[in-house]
Short mmCIF file of C-alpha atoms in Angstrom, two decimals:
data_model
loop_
_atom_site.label_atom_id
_atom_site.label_comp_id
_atom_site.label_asym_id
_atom_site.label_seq_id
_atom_site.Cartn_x
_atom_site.Cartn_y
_atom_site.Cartn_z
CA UNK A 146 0.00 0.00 0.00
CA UNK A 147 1.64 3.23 -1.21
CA UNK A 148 1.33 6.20 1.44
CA UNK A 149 3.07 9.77 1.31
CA UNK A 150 2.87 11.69 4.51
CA UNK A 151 4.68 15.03 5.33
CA UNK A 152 5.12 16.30 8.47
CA UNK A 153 4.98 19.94 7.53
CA UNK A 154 1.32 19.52 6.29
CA UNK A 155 0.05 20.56 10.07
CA UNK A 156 -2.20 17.79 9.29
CA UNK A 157 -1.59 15.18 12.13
CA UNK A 158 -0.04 11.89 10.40
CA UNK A 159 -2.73 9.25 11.72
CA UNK A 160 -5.36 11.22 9.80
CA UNK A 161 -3.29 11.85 6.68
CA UNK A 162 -3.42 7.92 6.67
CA UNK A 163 -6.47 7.54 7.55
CA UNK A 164 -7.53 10.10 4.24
CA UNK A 165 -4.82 7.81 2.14
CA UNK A 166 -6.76 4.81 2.52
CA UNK A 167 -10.25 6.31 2.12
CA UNK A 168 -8.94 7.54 -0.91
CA UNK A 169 -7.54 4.34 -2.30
CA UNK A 170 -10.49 2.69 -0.73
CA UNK A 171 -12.64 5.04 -2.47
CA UNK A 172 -11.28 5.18 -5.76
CA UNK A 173 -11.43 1.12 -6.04
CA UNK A 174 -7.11 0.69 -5.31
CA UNK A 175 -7.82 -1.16 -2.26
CA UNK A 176 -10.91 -3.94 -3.03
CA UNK A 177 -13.24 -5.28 -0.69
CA UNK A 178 -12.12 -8.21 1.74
CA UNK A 179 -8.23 -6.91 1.05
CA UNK A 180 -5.77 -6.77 3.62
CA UNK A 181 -4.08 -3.54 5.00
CA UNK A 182 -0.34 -4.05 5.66
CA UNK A 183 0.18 -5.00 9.76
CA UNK A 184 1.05 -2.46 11.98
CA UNK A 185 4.25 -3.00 12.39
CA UNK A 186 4.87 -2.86 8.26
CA UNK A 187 3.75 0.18 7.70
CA UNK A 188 5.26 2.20 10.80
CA UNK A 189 7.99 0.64 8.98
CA UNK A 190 7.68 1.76 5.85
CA UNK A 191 6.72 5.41 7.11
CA UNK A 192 9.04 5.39 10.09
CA UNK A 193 6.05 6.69 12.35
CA UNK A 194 5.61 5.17 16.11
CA UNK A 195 3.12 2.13 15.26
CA UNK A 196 0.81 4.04 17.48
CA UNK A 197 -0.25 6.17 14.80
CA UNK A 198 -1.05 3.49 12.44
CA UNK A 199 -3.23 2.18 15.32
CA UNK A 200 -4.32 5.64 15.77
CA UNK A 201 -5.37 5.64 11.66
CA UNK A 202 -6.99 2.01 11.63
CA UNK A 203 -8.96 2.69 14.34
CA UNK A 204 -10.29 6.00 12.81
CA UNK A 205 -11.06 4.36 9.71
CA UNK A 206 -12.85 1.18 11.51
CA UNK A 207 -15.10 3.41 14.07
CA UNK A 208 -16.13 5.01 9.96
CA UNK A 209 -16.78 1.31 8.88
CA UNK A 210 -14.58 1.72 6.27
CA UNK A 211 -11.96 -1.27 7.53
CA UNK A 212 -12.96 -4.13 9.59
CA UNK A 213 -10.47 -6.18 12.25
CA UNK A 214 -10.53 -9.81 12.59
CA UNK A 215 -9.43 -11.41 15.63
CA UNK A 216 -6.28 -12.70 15.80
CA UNK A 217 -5.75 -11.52 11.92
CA UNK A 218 -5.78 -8.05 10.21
CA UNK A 219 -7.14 -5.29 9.04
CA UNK A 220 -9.55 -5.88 6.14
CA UNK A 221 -11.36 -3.59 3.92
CA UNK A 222 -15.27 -3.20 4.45
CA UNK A 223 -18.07 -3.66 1.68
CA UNK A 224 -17.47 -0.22 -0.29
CA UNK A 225 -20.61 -0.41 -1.50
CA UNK A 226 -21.58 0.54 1.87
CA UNK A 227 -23.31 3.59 2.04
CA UNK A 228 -20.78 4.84 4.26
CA UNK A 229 -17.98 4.11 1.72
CA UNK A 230 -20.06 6.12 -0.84
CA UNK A 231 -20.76 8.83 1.67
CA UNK A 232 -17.11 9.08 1.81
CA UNK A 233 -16.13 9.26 -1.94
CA UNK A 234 -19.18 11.95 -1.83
CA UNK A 235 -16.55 13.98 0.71
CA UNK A 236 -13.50 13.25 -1.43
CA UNK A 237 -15.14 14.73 -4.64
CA UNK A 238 -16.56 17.66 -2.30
CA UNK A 239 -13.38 18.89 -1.27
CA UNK A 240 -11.81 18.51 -4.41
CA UNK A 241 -14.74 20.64 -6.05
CA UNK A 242 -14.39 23.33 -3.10
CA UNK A 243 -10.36 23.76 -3.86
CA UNK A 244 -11.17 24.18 -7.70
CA UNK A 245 -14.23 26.53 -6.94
CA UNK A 246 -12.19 28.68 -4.24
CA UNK A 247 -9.08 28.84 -6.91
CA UNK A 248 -11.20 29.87 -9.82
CA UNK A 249 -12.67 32.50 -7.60
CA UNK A 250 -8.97 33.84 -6.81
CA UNK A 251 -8.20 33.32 -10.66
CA UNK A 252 -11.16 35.59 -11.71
CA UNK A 253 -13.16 33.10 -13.27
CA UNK A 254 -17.01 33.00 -13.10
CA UNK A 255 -19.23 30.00 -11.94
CA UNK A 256 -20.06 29.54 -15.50
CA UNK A 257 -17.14 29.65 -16.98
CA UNK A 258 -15.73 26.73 -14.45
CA UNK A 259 -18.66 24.76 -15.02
CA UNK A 260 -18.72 25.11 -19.35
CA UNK A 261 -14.85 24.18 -18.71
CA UNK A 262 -15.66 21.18 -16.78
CA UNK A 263 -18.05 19.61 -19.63
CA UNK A 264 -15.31 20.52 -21.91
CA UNK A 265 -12.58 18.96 -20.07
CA UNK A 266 -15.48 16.09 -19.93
CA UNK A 267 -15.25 15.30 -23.51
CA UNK A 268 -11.91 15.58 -23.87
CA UNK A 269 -11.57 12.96 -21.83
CA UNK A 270 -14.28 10.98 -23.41
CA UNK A 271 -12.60 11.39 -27.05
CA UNK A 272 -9.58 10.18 -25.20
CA UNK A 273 -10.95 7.14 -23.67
CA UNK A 274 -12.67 6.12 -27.05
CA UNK A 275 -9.42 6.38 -28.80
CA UNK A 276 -7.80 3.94 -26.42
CA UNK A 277 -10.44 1.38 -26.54
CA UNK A 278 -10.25 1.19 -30.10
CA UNK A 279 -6.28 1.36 -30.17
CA UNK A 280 -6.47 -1.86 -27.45
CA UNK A 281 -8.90 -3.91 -29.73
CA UNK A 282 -7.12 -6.26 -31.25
CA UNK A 283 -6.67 -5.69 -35.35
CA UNK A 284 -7.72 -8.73 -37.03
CA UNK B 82 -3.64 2.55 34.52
CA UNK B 83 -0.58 -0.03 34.45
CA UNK B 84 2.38 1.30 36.21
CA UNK B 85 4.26 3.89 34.67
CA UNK B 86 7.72 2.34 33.76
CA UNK B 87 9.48 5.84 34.76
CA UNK B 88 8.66 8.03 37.22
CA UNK B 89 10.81 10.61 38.52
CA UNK B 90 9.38 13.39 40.63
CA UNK B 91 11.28 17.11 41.61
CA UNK B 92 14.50 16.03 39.99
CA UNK B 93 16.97 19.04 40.39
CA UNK B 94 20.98 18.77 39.76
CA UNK B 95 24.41 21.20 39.78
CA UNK B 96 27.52 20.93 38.71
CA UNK B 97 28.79 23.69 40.40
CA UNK B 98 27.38 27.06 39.96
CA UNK B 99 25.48 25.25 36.67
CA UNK B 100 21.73 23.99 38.08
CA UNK B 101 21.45 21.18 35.07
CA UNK B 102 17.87 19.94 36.01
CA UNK B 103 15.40 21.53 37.50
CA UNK B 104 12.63 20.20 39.44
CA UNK B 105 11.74 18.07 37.02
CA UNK B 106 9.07 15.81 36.70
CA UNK B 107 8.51 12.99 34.44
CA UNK B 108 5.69 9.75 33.98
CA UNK B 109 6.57 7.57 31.50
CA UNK B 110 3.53 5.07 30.53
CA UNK B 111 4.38 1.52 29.15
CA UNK B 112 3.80 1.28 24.87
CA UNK B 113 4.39 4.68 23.76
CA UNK B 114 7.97 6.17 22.05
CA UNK B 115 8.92 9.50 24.01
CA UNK B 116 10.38 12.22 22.16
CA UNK B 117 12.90 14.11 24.45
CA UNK B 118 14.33 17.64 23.12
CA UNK B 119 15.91 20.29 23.83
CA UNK B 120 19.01 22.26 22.86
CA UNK B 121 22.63 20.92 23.58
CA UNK B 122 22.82 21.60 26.85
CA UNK B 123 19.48 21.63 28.04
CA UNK B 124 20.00 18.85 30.00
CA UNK B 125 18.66 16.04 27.90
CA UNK B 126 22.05 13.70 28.82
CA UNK B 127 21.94 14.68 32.65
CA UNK B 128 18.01 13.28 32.76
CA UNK B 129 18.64 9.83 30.91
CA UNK B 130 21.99 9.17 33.04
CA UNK B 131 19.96 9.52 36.14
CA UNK B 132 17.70 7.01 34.70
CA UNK B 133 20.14 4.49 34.34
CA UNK B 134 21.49 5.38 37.64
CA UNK B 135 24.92 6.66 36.48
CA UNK B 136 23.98 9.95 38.39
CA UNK B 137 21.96 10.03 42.15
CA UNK B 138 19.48 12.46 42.76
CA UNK B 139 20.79 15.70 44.14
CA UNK B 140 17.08 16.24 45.16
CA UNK B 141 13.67 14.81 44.46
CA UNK B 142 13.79 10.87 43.46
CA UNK B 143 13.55 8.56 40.59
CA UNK B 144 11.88 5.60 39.92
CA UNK B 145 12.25 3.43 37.25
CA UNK B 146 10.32 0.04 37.28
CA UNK B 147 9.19 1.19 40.51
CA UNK B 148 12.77 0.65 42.15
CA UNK B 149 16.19 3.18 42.45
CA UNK B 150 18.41 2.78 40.02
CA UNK B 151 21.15 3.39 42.05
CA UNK B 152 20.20 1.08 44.45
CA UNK B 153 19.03 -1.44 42.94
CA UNK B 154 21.27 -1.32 39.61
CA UNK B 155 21.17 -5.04 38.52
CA UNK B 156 17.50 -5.22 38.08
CA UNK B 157 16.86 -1.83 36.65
CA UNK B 158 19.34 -1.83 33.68
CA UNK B 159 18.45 -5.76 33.04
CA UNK B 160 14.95 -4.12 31.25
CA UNK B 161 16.97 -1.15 30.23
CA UNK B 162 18.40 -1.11 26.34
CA UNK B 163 20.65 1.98 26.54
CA UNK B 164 22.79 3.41 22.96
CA UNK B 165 24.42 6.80 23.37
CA UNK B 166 25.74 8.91 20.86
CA UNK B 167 28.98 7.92 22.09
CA UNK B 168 28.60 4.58 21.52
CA UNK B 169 31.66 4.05 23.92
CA UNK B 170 32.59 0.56 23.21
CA UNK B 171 35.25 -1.53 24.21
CA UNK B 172 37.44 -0.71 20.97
CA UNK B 173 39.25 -4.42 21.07
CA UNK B 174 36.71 -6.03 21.01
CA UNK B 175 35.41 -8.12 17.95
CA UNK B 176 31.74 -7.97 17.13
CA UNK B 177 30.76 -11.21 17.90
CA UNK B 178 32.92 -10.91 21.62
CA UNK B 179 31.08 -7.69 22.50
CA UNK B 180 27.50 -9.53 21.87
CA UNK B 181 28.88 -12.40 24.04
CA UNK B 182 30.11 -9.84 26.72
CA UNK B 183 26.70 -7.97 26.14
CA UNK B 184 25.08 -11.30 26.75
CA UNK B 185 26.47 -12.18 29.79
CA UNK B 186 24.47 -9.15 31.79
CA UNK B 187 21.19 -10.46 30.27
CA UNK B 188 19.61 -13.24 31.19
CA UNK B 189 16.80 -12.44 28.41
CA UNK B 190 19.02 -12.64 25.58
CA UNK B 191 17.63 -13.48 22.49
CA UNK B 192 20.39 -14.69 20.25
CA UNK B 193 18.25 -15.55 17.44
CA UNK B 194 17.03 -11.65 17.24
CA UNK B 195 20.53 -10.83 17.67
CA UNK B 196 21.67 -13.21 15.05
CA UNK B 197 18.81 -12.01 12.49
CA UNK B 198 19.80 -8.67 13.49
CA UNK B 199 23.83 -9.25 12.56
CA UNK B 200 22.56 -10.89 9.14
CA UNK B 201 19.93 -8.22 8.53
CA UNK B 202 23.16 -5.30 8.66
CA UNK B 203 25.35 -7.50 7.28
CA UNK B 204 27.87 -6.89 10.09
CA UNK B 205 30.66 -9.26 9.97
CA UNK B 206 30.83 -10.73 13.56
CA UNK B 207 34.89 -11.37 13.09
CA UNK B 208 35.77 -7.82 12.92
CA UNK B 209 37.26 -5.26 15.71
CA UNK B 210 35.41 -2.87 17.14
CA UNK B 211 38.07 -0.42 16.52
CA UNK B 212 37.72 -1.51 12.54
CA UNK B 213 34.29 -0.64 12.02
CA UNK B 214 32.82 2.58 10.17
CA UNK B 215 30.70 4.89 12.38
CA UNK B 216 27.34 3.20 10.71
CA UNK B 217 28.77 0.07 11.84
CA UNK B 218 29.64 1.13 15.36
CA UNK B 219 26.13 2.17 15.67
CA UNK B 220 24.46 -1.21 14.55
CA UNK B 221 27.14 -2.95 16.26
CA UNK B 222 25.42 -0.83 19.33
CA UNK B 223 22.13 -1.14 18.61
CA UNK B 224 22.32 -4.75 18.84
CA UNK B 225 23.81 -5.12 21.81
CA UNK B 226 21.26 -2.59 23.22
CA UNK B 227 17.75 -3.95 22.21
CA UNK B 228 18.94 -7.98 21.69
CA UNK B 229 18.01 -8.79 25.51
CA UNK B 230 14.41 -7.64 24.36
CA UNK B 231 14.74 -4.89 26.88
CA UNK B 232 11.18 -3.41 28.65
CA UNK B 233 12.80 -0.26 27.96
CA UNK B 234 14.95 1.55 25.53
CA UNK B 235 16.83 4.28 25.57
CA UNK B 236 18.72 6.09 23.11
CA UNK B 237 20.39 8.73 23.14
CA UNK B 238 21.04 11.07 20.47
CA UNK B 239 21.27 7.56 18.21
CA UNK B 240 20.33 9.54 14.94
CA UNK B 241 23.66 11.93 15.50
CA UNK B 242 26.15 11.30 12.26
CA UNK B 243 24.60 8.62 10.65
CA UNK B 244 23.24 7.97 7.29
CA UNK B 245 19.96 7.75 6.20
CA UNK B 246 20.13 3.70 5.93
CA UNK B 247 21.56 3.43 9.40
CA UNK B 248 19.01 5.79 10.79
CA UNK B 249 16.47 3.60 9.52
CA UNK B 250 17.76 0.42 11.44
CA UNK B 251 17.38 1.79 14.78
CA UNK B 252 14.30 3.45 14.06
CA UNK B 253 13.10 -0.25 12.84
CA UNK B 254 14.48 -0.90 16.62
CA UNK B 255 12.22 1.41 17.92
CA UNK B 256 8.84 0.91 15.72
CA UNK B 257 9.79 -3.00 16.36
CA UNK B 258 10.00 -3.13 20.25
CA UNK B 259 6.80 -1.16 20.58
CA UNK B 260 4.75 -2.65 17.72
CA UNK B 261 5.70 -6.64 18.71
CA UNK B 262 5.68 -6.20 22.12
CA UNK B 263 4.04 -3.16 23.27
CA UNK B 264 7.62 -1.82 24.91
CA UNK B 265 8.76 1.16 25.83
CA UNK B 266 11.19 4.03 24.27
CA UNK B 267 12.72 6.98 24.74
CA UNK B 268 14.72 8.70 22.69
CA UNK B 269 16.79 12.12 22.35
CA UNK B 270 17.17 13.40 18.57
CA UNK B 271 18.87 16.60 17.10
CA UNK B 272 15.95 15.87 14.04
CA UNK B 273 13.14 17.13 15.08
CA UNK B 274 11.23 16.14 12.29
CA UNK B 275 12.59 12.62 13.16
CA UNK B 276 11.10 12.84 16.44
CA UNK B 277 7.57 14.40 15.15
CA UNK B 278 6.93 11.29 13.45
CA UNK B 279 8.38 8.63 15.40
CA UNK B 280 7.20 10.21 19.02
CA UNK B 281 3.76 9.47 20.39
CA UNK B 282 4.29 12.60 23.66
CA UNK B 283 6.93 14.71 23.08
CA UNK B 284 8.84 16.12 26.12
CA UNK B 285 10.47 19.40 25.83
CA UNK B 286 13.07 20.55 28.09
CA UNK B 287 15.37 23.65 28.14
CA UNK B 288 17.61 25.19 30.42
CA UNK B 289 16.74 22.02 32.75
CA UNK B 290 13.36 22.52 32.87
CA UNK B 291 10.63 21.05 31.56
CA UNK B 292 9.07 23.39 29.01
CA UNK B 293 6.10 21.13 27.50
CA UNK B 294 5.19 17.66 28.24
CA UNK B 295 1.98 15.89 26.38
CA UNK B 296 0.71 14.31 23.20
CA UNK B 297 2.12 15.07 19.95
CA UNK B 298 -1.47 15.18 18.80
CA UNK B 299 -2.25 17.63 21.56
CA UNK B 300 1.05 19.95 20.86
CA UNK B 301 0.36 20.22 17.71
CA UNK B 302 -3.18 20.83 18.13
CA UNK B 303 -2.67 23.85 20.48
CA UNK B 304 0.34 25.46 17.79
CA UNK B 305 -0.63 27.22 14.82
CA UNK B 306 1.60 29.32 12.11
CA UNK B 307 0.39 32.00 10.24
CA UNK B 308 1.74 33.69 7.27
CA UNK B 309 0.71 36.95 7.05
CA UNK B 310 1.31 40.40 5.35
CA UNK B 311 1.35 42.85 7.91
CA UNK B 312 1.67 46.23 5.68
CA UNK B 313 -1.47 47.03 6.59
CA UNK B 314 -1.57 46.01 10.27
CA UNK B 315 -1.88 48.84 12.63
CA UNK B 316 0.24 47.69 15.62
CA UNK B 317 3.48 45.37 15.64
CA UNK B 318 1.29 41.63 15.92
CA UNK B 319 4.42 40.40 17.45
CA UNK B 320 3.18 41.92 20.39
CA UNK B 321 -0.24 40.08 20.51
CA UNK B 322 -0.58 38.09 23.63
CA UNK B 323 -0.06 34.58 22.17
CA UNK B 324 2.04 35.10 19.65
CA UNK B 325 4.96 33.10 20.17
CA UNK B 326 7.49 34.02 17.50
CA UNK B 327 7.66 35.46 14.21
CA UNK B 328 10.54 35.42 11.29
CA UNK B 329 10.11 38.36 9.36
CA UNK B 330 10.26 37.80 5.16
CA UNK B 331 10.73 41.06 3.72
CA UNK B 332 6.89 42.07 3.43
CA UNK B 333 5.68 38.97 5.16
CA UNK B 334 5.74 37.60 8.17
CA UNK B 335 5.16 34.27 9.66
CA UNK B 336 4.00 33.69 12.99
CA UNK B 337 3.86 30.81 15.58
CA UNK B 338 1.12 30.98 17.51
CA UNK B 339 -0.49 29.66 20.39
CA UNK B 340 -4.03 28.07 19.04
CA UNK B 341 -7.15 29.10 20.02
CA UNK B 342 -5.51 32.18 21.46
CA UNK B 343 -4.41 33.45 18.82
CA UNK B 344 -7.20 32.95 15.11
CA UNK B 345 -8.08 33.88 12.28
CA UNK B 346 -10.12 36.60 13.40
CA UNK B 347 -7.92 38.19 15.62
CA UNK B 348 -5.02 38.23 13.22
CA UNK B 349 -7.83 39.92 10.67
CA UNK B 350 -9.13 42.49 13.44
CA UNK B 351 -5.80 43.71 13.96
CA UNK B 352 -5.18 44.31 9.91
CA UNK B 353 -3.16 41.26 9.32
CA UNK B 354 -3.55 39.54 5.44
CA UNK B 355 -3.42 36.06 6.05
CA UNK B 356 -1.60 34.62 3.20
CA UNK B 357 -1.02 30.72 5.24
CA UNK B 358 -2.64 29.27 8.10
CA UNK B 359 -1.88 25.38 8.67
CA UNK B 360 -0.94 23.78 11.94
CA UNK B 361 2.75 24.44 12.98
CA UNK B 362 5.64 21.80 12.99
CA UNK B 363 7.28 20.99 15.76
CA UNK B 364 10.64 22.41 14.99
CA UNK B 365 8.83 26.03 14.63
CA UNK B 366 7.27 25.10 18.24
CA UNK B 367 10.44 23.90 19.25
CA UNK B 368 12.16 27.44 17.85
CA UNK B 369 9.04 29.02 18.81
CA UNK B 370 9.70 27.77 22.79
CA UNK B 371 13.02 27.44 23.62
CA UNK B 372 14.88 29.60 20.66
CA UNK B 373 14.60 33.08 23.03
CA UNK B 374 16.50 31.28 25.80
CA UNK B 375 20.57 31.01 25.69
CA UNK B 376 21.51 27.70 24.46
CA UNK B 377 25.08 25.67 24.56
CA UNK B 378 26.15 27.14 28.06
CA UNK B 379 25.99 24.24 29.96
CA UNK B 380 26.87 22.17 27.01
CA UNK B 381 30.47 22.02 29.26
CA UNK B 382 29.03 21.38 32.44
CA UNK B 383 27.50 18.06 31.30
CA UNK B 384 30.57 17.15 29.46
CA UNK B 385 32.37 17.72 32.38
CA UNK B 386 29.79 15.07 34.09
CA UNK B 387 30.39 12.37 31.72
CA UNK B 388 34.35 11.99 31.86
#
């Protein structure tokens, strides 16, 4: 499991975890059922006192998003919780406030974000197409 | 609450003229790493040495494991895993003689971590002490300090010099003892961003006192810094009650603040332009603390001590 923290963030580290995971729970990276790496692993990996992975596990279980069996893991819960989708709901909320506040500073209008949006939309739609039909294989 | 695993209670110590420590008090809880900092000088050494008993208590007492380490020696440093900066060992020695040595003091010894530990730095066990490259010297160290599984460990400046890789090894000491086993540490770092992430309470002592003493969470919590542009600000906001420090860039300024003291709205009230607000790091807290206060004076004294 891939996981950047920075301690000059002034965000404490157990919830910049915690928002990882969500993330890569949210965007499908981390399925249903799968493991998180133990404790000790990923205090490892980070160099962080394993009490703030405990610290982020445990915030992320009391949301339902991870579950704990005994004696085993951490496991990730059912996304298709409504919990899990409440939580992608957040992710895409403050992604949408940061681009709304910076278009504000930027001198753009609410219209103009939003006809640059569906633009951006069907760019990426023309883009997509083009690489399904570059994957098919030629006969 | 389990008994605390340290406990030392109105600790004050001279060397001379020099007062080192000052009515300190310390509880250290079982399972969580404790950041100790503080300038050179401020009396970081002097604390842990009284801890292992190598110094009695002018005044006030210390307990660790719930016994005096100067009077009961034998049982105290058994739990202890010490590694100073210094890492004075016996020079000719080979590696594999010093762990034996090292092993005879501990009846916990665990020579299969040890060995796994040897492999894992790829320390030859034939070679001198005195033939070893400072990296070396310090994972030579580290083993003997944490191989008897110790309840406690205590390091010392152990970050001091070394490279990245080697840095990593004891911190894997560290993360390892607490993680497997729920074990104790305390440790004394230079790095403060080091310490920020490995700590769980960070202690904060300077001019042998004890300036803060909580949570990391909480410290950070209650520590804010602003960046703000004060052209416009009425009176010098360095002055605000609260305000803990400022660095001045050119037209900015950025401030370390005490949180909820010190907001948003005040800083706005008083004509600040707040360019930055996030929540402070604890090197500006530590700069923000004990950076007014003279530092490296008694940097001698506790030299002095340790010869």
């Amino acid at each position: 499991m891939h996981i950047e923290i920075s301690p000059q963030d002034g965000v404490p580290i157990y919830r910049q975890i915690a928002n990882q995971v969500k993330y890569l729970i949210a965007s499908g990276r981390l399925k249903t059922n799968e493991e998180l790496p133990p404790i000790r692993v990923l205090a490892e990996q980070l160099l962080i006192t394993p009490n703030t992975v405990v610290k982020a596990y445990h915030e992320l279980q009391s949301e339902g998003l991870v579950y704990k069996r005994r004696g085993a893991g951490t496991f990730v819960a059912d996304t298709k919780s409504p919990l899990a989708r409440r939580e992608q709901k957040r992710i895409l909320i403050g992604r949408a406030d940061a681009l709304l506040s910076e278009a504000k500073q930027l001198g753009f209008t609410f219209d103009e974000v939003l006809e640059m949006v569906r633009s951006r939309q069907s760019a990426l739609d023309k883009t997509a197409g083009k690489e399904q039909s570059d994957a098919r294989p030629r006969g | 609450m389990p008994d605390p695993v340290v406990d030392v209670q109105q600790l004050s110590r001279s060397y001379g003229r020099t007062q080192a420590l000052k009515q300190v008090d310390l509880l250290v809880r079982p399972g969580q790493v404790y950041g100790l900092v503080g300038a050179n000088g401020a009396g970081k050494t002097t604390l842990i040495k009284h801890l292992l008993g190598l110094l009695r208590a002018q005044q006030g007492q210390v307990r660790v494991f719930n016994r005096d380490p100067v009077r009961e020696p034998v049982p105290v440093l058994q739990q202890i895993g010490y590694l100073s900066e210094q890492r004075d060992l016996p020079e000719w020695m080979r590696v594999d003689e010093l762990l034996r040595y090292t092993r005879a003091f501990h009846p916990g010894w665990d020579a299969d971590y040890a060995a796994e530990l040897l492999d894992t730095f790829g320390l030859d066990p034939s070679k001198k002490i005195k033939e070893l490259s400072k990296g070396m010297r310090a994972q030579a160290g580290l083993i003997a300090a944490v191989a008897h599984r110790p309840q406690l460990l205590l390091l010392d400046e152990p970050s001091t010099g070394l490279d990245a890789l080697v840095r990593r090894d004891i911190l894997n000491a560290i993360i390892r003892a607490v993680a497997d086993d729920g074990r104790t540490a305390i440790f004394s770092s230079h790095l403060l961003e080091e310490v920020q992430l490995m700590s769980d309470r960070i202690v904060m002592i300077d001019a042998g006192q004890i300036l803060l003493d909580g949570t990391l969470d909480d410290l950070l919590e209650c520590h804010h810094t602003f960046v703000v542009d004060t052209r416009n600000a009425p009176i010098d906001l360095v002055n605000l009650p609260g305000v803990l420090s400022s660095e001045d860039h050119g037209p900015h300024s950025k401030l370390v603040c005490e949180h909820p003291r010190v907001n948003h709205e005040e800083l706005l009230a008083n004509g600040a332009q707040i360019i930055q607000a996030r929540g402070a790091t604890l090197t500006e807290i530590f700069v923000a603390r004990a950076g007014r206060t003279q530092v490296g004076k008694m940097q001698q004294t506790d030299e002095v001590a340790m010869s």
